[in-house]
XYZ file of C-alpha atoms in Angstrom:
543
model
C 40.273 -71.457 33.346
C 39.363 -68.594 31.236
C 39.458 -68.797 27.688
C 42.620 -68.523 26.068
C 44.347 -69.081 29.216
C 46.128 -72.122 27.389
C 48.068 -69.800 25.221
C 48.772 -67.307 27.841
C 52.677 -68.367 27.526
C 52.898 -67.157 23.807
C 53.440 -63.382 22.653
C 50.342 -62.164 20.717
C 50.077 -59.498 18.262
C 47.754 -59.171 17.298
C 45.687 -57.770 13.958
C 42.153 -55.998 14.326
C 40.199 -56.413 11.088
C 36.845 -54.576 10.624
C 34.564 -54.394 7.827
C 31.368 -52.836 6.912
C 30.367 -53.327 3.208
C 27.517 -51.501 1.698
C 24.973 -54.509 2.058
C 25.355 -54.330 5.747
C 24.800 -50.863 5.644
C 21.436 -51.466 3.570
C 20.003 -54.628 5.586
C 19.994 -52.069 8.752
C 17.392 -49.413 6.984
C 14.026 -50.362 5.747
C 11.448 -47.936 4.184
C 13.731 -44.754 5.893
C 13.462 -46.693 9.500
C 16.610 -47.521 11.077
C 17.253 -49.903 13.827
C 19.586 -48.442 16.298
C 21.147 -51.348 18.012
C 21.429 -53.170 15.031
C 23.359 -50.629 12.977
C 25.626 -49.837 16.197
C 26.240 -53.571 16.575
C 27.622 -53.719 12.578
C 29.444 -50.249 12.523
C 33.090 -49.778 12.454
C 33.413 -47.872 15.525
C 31.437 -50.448 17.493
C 33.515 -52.891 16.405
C 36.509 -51.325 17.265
C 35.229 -50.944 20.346
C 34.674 -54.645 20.979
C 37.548 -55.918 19.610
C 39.989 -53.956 22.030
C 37.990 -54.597 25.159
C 38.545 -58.530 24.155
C 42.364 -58.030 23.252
C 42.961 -56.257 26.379
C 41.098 -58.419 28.301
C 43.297 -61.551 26.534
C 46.300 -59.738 26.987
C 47.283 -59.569 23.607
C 49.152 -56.805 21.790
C 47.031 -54.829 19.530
C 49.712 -53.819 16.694
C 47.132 -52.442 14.273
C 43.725 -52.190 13.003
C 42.828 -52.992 9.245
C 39.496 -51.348 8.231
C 37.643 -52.196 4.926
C 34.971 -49.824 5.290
C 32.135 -50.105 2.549
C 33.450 -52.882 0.498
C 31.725 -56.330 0.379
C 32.715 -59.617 1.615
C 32.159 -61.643 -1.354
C 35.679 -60.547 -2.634
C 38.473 -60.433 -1.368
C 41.168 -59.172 -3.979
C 39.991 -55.743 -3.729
C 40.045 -55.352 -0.170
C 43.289 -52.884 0.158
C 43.004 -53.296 4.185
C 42.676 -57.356 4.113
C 45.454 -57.302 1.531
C 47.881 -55.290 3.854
C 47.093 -57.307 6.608
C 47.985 -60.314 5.086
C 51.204 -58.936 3.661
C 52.006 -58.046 7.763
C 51.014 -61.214 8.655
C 53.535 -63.320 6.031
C 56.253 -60.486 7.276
C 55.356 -61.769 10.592
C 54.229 -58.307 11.674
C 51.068 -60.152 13.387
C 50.546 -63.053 14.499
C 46.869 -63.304 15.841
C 43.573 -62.108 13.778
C 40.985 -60.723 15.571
C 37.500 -60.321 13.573
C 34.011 -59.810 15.328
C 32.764 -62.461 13.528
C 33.637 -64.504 10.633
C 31.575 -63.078 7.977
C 33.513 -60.040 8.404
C 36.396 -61.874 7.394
C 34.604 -62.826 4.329
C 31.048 -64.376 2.558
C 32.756 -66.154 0.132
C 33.054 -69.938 2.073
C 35.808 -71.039 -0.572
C 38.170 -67.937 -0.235
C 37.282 -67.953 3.333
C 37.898 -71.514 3.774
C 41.290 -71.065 2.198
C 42.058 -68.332 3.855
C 41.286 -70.181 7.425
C 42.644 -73.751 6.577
C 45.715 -73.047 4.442
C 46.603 -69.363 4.465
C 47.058 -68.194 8.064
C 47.697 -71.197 9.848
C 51.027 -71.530 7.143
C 52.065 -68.872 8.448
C 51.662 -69.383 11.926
C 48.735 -66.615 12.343
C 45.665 -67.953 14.837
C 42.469 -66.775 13.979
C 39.655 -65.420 16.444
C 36.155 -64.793 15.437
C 34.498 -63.314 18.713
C 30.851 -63.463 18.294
C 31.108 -67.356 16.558
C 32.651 -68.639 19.456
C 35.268 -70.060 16.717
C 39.130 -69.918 17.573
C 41.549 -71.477 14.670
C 43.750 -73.070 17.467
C 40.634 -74.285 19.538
C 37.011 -75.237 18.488
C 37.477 -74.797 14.632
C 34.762 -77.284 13.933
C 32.210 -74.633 13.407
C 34.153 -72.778 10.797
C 33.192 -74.049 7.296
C 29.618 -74.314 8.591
C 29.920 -70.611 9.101
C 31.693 -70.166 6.052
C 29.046 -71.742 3.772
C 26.226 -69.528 6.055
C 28.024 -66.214 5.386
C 28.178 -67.335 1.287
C 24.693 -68.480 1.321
C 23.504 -64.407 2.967
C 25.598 -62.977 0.336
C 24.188 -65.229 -2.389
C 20.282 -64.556 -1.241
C 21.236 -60.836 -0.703
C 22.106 -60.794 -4.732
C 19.127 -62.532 -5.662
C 16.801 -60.415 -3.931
C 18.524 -57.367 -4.762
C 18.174 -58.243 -8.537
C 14.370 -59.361 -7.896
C 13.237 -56.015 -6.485
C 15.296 -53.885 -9.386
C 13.614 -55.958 -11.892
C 10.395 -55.358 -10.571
C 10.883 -51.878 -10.524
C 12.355 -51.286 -14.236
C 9.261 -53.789 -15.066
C 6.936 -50.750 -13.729
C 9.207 -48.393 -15.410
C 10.769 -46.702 -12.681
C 14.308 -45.367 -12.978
C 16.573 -48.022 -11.103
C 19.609 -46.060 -12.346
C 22.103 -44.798 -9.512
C 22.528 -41.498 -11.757
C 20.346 -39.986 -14.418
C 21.059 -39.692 -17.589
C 22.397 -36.275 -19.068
C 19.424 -33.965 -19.386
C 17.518 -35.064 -16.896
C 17.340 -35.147 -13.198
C 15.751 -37.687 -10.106
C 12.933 -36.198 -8.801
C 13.479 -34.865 -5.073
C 10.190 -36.478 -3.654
C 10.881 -39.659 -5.588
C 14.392 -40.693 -7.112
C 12.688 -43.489 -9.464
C 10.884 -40.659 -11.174
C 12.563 -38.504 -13.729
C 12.409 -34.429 -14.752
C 14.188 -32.900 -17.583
C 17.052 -30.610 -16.642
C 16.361 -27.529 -19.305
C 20.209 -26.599 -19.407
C 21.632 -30.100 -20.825
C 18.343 -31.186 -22.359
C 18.977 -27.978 -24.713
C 22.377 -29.462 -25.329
C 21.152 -32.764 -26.043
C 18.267 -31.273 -28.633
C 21.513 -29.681 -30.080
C 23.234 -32.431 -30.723
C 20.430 -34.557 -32.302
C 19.737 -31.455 -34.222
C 23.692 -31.128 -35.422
C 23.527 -35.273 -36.603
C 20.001 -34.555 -38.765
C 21.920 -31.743 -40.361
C 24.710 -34.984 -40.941
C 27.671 -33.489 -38.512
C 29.845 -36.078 -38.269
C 30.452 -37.100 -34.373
C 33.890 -35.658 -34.442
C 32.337 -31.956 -36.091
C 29.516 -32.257 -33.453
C 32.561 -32.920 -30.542
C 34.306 -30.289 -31.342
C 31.546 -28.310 -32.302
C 30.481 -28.571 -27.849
C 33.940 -28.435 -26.972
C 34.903 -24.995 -28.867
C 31.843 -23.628 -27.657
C 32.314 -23.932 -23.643
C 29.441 -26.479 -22.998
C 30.466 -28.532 -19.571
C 30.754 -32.043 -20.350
C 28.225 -34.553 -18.951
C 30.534 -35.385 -15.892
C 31.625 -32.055 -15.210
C 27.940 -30.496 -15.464
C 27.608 -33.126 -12.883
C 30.185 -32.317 -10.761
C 29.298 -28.823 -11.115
C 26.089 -29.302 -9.811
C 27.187 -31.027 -6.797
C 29.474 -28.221 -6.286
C 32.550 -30.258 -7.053
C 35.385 -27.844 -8.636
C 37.621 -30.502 -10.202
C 39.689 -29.616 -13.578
C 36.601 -29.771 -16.260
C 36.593 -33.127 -19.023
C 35.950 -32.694 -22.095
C 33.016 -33.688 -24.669
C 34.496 -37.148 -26.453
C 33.198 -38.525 -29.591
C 32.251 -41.784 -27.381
C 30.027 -39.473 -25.423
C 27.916 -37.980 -28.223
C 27.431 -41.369 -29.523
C 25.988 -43.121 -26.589
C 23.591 -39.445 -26.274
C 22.282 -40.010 -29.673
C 21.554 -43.564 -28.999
C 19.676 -43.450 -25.745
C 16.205 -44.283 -25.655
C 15.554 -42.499 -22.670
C 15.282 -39.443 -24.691
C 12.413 -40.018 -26.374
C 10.844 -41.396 -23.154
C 11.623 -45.270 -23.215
C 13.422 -46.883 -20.345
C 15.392 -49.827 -21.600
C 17.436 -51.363 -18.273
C 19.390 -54.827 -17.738
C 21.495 -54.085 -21.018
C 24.456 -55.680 -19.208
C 24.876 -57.427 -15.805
C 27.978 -58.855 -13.511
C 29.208 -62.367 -14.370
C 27.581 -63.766 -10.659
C 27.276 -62.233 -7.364
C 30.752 -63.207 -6.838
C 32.073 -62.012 -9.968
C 31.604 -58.707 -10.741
C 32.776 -58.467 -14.443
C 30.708 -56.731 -16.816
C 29.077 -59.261 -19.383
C 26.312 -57.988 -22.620
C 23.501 -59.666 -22.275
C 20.870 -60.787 -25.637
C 18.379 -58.393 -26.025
C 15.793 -61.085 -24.950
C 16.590 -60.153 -21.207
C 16.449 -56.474 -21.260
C 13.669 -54.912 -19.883
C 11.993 -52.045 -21.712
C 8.877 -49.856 -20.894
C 7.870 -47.434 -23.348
C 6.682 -43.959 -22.494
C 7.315 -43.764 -18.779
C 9.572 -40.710 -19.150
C 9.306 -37.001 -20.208
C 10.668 -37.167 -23.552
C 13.807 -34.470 -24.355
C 13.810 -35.382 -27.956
C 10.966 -35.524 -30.693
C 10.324 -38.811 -32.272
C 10.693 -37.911 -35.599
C 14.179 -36.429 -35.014
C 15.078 -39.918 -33.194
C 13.769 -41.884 -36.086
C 15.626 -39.652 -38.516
C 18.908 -40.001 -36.436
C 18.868 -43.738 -36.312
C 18.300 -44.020 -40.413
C 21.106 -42.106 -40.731
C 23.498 -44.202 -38.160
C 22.427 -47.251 -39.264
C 22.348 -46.995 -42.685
C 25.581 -45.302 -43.248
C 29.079 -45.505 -41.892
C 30.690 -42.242 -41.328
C 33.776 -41.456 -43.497
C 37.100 -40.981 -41.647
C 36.870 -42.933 -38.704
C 39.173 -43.773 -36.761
C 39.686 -47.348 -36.302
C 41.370 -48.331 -32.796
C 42.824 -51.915 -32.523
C 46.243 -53.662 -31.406
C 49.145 -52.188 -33.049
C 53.162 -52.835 -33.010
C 53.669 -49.729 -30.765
C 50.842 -49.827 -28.434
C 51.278 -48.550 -25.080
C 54.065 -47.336 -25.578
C 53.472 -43.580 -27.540
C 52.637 -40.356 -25.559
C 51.987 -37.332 -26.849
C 54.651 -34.446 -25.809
C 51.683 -31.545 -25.670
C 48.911 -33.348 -23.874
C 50.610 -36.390 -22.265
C 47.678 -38.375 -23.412
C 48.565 -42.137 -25.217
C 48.956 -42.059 -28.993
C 46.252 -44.113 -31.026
C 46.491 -45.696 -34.202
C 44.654 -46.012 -37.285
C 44.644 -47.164 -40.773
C 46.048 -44.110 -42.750
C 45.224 -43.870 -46.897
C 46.267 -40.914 -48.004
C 47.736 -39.179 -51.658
C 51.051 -37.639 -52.721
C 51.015 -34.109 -53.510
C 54.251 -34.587 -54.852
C 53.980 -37.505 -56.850
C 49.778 -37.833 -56.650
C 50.573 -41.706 -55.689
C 48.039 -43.136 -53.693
C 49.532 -44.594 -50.024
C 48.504 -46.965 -47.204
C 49.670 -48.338 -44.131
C 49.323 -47.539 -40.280
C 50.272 -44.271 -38.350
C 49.983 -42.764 -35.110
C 47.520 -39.361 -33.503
C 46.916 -37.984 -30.311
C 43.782 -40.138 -28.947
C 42.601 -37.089 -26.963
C 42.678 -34.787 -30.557
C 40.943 -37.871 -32.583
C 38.297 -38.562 -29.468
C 37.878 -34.309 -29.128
C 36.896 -34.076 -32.895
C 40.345 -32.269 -33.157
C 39.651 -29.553 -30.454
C 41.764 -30.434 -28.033
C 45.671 -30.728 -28.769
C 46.628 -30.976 -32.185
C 47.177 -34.632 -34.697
C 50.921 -35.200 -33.844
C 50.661 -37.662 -37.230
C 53.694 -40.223 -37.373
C 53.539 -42.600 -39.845
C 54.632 -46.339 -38.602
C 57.451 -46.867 -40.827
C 59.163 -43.231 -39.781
C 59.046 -44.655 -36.620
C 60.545 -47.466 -37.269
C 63.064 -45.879 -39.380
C 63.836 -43.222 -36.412
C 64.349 -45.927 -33.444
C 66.484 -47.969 -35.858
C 68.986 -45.171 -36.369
C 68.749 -44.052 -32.806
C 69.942 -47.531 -31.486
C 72.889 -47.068 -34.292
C 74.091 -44.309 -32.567
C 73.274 -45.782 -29.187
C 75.993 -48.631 -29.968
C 78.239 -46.010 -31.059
C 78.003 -43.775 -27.806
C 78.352 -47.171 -25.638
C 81.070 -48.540 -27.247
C 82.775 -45.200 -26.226
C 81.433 -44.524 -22.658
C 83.146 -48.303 -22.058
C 86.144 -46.844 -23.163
C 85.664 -43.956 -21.147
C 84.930 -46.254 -17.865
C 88.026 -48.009 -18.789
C 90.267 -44.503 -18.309
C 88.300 -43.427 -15.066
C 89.354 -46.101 -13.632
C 92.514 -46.281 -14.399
C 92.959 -42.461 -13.653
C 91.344 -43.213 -10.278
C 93.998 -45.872 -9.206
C 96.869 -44.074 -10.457
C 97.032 -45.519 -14.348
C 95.982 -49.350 -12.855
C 93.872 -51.220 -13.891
C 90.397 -52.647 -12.327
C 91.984 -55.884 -11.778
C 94.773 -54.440 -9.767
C 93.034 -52.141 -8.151
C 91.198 -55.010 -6.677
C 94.720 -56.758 -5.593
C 95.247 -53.650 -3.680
C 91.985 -54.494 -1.977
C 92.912 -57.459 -1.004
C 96.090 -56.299 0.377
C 94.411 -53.675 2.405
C 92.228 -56.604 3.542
C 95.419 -58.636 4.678
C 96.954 -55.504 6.485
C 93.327 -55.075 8.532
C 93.773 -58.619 9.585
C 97.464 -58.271 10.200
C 96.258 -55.491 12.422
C 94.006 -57.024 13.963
C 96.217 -59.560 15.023
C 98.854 -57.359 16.612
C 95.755 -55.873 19.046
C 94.983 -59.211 20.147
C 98.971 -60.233 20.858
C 99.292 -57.102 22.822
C 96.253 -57.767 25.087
C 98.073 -61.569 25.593
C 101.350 -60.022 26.541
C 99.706 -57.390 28.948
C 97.462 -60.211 30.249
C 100.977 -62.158 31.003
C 102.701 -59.251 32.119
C 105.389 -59.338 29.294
C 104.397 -55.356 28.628
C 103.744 -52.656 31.335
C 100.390 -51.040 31.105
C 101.658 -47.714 29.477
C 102.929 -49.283 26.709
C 99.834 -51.325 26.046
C 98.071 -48.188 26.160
C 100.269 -46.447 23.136
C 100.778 -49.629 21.498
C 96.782 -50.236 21.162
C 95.863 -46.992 20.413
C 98.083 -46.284 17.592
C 97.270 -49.783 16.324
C 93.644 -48.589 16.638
C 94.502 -45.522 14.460
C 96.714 -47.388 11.938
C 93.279 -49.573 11.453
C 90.593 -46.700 11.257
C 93.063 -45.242 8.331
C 93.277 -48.550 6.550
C 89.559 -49.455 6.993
C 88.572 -45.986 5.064
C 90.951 -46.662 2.518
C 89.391 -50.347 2.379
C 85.753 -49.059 2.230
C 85.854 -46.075 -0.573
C 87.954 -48.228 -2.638
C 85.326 -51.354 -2.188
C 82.622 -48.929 -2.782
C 84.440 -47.300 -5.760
C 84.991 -50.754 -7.528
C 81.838 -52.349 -7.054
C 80.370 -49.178 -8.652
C 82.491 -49.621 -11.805
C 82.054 -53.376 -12.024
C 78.236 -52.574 -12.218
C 78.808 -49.640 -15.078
C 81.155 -51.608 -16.947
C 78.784 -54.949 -16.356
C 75.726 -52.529 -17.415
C 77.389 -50.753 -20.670
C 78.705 -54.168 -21.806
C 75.179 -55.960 -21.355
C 73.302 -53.087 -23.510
C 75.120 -53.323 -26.584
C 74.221 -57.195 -27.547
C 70.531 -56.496 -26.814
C 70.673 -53.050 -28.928
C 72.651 -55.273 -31.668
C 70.081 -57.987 -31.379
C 67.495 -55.556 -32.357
C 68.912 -54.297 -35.072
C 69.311 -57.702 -36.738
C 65.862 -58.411 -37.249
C 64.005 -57.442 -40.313
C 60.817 -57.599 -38.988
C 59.864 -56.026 -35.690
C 57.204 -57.253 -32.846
C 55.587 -55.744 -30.182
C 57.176 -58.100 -27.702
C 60.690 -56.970 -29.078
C 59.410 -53.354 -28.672
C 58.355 -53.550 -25.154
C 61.643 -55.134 -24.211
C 64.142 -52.611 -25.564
C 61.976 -49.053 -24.803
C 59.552 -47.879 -22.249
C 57.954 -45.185 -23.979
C 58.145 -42.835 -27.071
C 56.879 -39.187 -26.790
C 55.917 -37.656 -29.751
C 56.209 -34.230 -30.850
C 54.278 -32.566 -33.671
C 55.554 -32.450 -36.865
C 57.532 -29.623 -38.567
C 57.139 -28.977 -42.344
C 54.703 -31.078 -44.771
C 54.632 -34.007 -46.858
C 57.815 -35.501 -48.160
C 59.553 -32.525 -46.210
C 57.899 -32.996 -42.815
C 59.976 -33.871 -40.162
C 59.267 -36.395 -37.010
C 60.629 -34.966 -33.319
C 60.635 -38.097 -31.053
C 62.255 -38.883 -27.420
C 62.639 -42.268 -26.870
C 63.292 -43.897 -23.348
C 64.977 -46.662 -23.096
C 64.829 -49.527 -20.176
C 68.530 -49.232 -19.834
């Protein structure tokens, strides 16, 4: 008996899932030598290959192929092709996975072990890794043995990975996977850096603008009025990439003017993922960086780089903008740019009355992280806000309260001056005279079946009882239709208004209570100034 021959009496289809993650890719080259049968045994295409010749030769159906090309096993969350497959697979789309072997299924022998003993066979799915010899419904004994294997590769494949990097930023070789902004990899060898003249001029510019104390926002706008490509899109650029240009942010500048690597110091291991399974960003002390000294051509004198760090660390700029959660976050846009609203601590004086004034407002993020050359402030003031949405939902209530009216008339006016609740007695009626009719059709197929009535009139009789029905039954349907569309208005309008009134009972507002009653805000800019200005808003509501 062949294998499988024991299921041959059950219906397969069945799932192809291939994956080739970017470690696989790596473990087949070594020093710029490749191993031919090796890589064609791991690609895609080979494993396509081999997984239809099986299914074929099974006799299963082959419904559809999931590929998961360059992502790694140790997750499986992120996967968008082993996520789809097993949504199809709970829809019972598939009932059969078919994976070369079972570390292309996954590396992770916890995941993959729940995935194998809980996951697919609940919902009925048999699993088939081909090379492993391992079949879910069949000699499964093998499988957490291979499961543990495949996490133990992925686990040594991490540790060696971080070994050799180590050992290279320990020699001071550039381990980065892109250099930083002024500088480029060396063609003959990418762990060696050159300066890039173009952006290292831009970067001696900007250290020069902070000596000369530009604040970050002067020297962001400063680059941005003046044309200079972003970091990114200088990148892009370079790589012949065309895509709509970003602009210079004040984040940007400040991570320039504190990078080492400009004065020729490599500093590497600043940060790291949680585990090999985890790949969450974590800090890490400053006792596990690794820093060599020297090791690159430096863009920036040393001088200037002393100077600039006095200045940043023993001042804090005036006027910054302070980001941090605030009763409408999320939820602003602004109407020019599109971009989220930010908001910061505003203190600010009277002309009018010279008091002095605090509290919290509301700017365009992309204007405050541009240094104001991009889009324009779109300033709203917290309480203005609140002020506006209140009296907004006032007249919400008000325009309800009459559109329920207004429903009320329609559908009276529809039925003829009745009233919803009639107008569904007349539904009910039609429903009896569709039954009555139906019950005349089948008496007149008993009498013509007893020979009571000749065959002509059975004919007639039948037909127009037929047409009789098809009239009724489109009367029945738009009036159903029409009904249940006015139970939902009226059932909407009257649900709105105690949620609306809610709102407006509470002194204080939350963010929790803001989130439930409106999806966004866009913000316009503001027309007039001080005690004069006024605040253009659209609010959206989830209702």
């Amino acid at each position: 008996m062949r294998k499988g021959a024991v299921f041959l009496n059950k219906q397969y289809n069945t799932g192809l899932y291939l994956r080739l993650s970017v470690e696989d890719t790596a473990n087949t080259t070594k020093r710029g030598k490749v191993n031919p049968f090796q890589n064609e045994s791991a690609s895609i295409e080979n494993q396509r290959v081999l997984l239809i010749e099986y299914a074929d030769l099974q006799g299963w159906n082959v419904t559809q192929i999931y590929i998961d090309d360059g992502y790694s096993g140790g997750s499986f969350d992120n996967r968008p092709a082993f996520q789809q497959m097993v949504r199809d697979a709970e829809a019972g789309v598939i009932n059969l996975i078919l994976v070369k072997d079972l570390s292309r299924l996954g590396r992770d022998y916890i995941e993959t072990g729940r995935y194998t003993e809980d996951v697919f066979p609940s919902m009925g799915v048999r699993l088939v890794a081909l090379m492993d010899n391992i079949d879910s419904e069949g000699n499964d004994d093998l499988l957490p043995f291979r499961s543990i294997l495949n996490d133990y590769y992925l686990k040594d494949l991490s540790r060696k990975v971080k070994s050799v990097l180590r050992a290279k930023a320990e020699k001071g070789e550039y381990i980065g996977a892109w250099a930083p902004y002024g500088y480029i990899k060396d063609p003959t060898c990418p762990n060696r850096l050159l300066i890039d003249e173009y952006a290292a001029e831009v970067v001696r510019r900007i250290f020069e603008m902070r000596v000369q104390r530009f604040g970050f926002g002067k020297i962001t706008a400063n680059l941005n009025n003046d044309g200079i490509l972003s970091p990114r899109t200088y990148t892009r650029r370079q790589a012949g990439n065309e895509k709509p240009p970003k602009v210079w942010t004040i984040c940007v500048v400040k991570d320039i003017v504190a990078n080492e690597a400009y004065i020729g110091n490599s500093v590497r291991f600043k940060t790291g993922y949680l585990s090999y399974k985890n790949r969450s960003v974590v800090s890490r002390s400053s006792d596990e960086w690794v820093r060599c000294d020297n090791v690159f051509p430096p863009i920036i004198r040393r001088e200037i780089w002393e100077a600039v760090r006095n200045l940043d660390g023993n001042s804090t700029p005036t006027g910054t903008v302070v980001v941090e959660p605030s009763l409408f976050n999320g939820l602003l846009r602004c109407a020019d740019c599109g971009s989220a609203m930010m908001h910061k601590r505003s203190s600010y004086t009277s002309r009018v009355t010279g008091q002095k004034y605090t509290g919290h407002a509301y700017i365009c993020s992309k204007h405050a992280h541009s240094g104001g050359s991009v889009c324009s402030r779109h300033t709203i003031p917290e309480p203005a806000l609140l002020a506006i949405i209140r009296e907004d939902v006032k007249h919400r209530i008000e325009s309800i309260s009459i559109n329920e009216k207004q429903i009320v008339r329609e559908v009276q006016r529809h039925f003829n001056g009745e009233s919803l609740n009639e107008a569904k007695k007349h539904l009910e009626q039609l429903t009896a005279q569709l039954n009555e009719l139906a019950s005349v059709v089948t008496k007149l197929y008993e009498d013509r079946f007893k020979g009571i009535i000749t065959i002509d009139t059975f004919k007639s009789s039948v037909e127009k009882a037929e047409r009789e029905k098809s009239d009724v039954n489109a009367e029945y349907v738009q009036l159903a239709e029409f009904i249940s569309a006015e139970e939902h208005r009226v059932l909407e309008v009257s649900s709105i208004i105690p949620k609306l009134q809610d709102f407006l009972s509470f002194e204080t507002i939350t963010h929790e209570m803001l989130t439930a009653l409106i999806e966004y805000i866009i913000v316009s800019e503001n027309d007039g100034r001080s005690r004069y200005r006024t605040h253009k808003v659209q609010i959206v509501y989830r209702f």
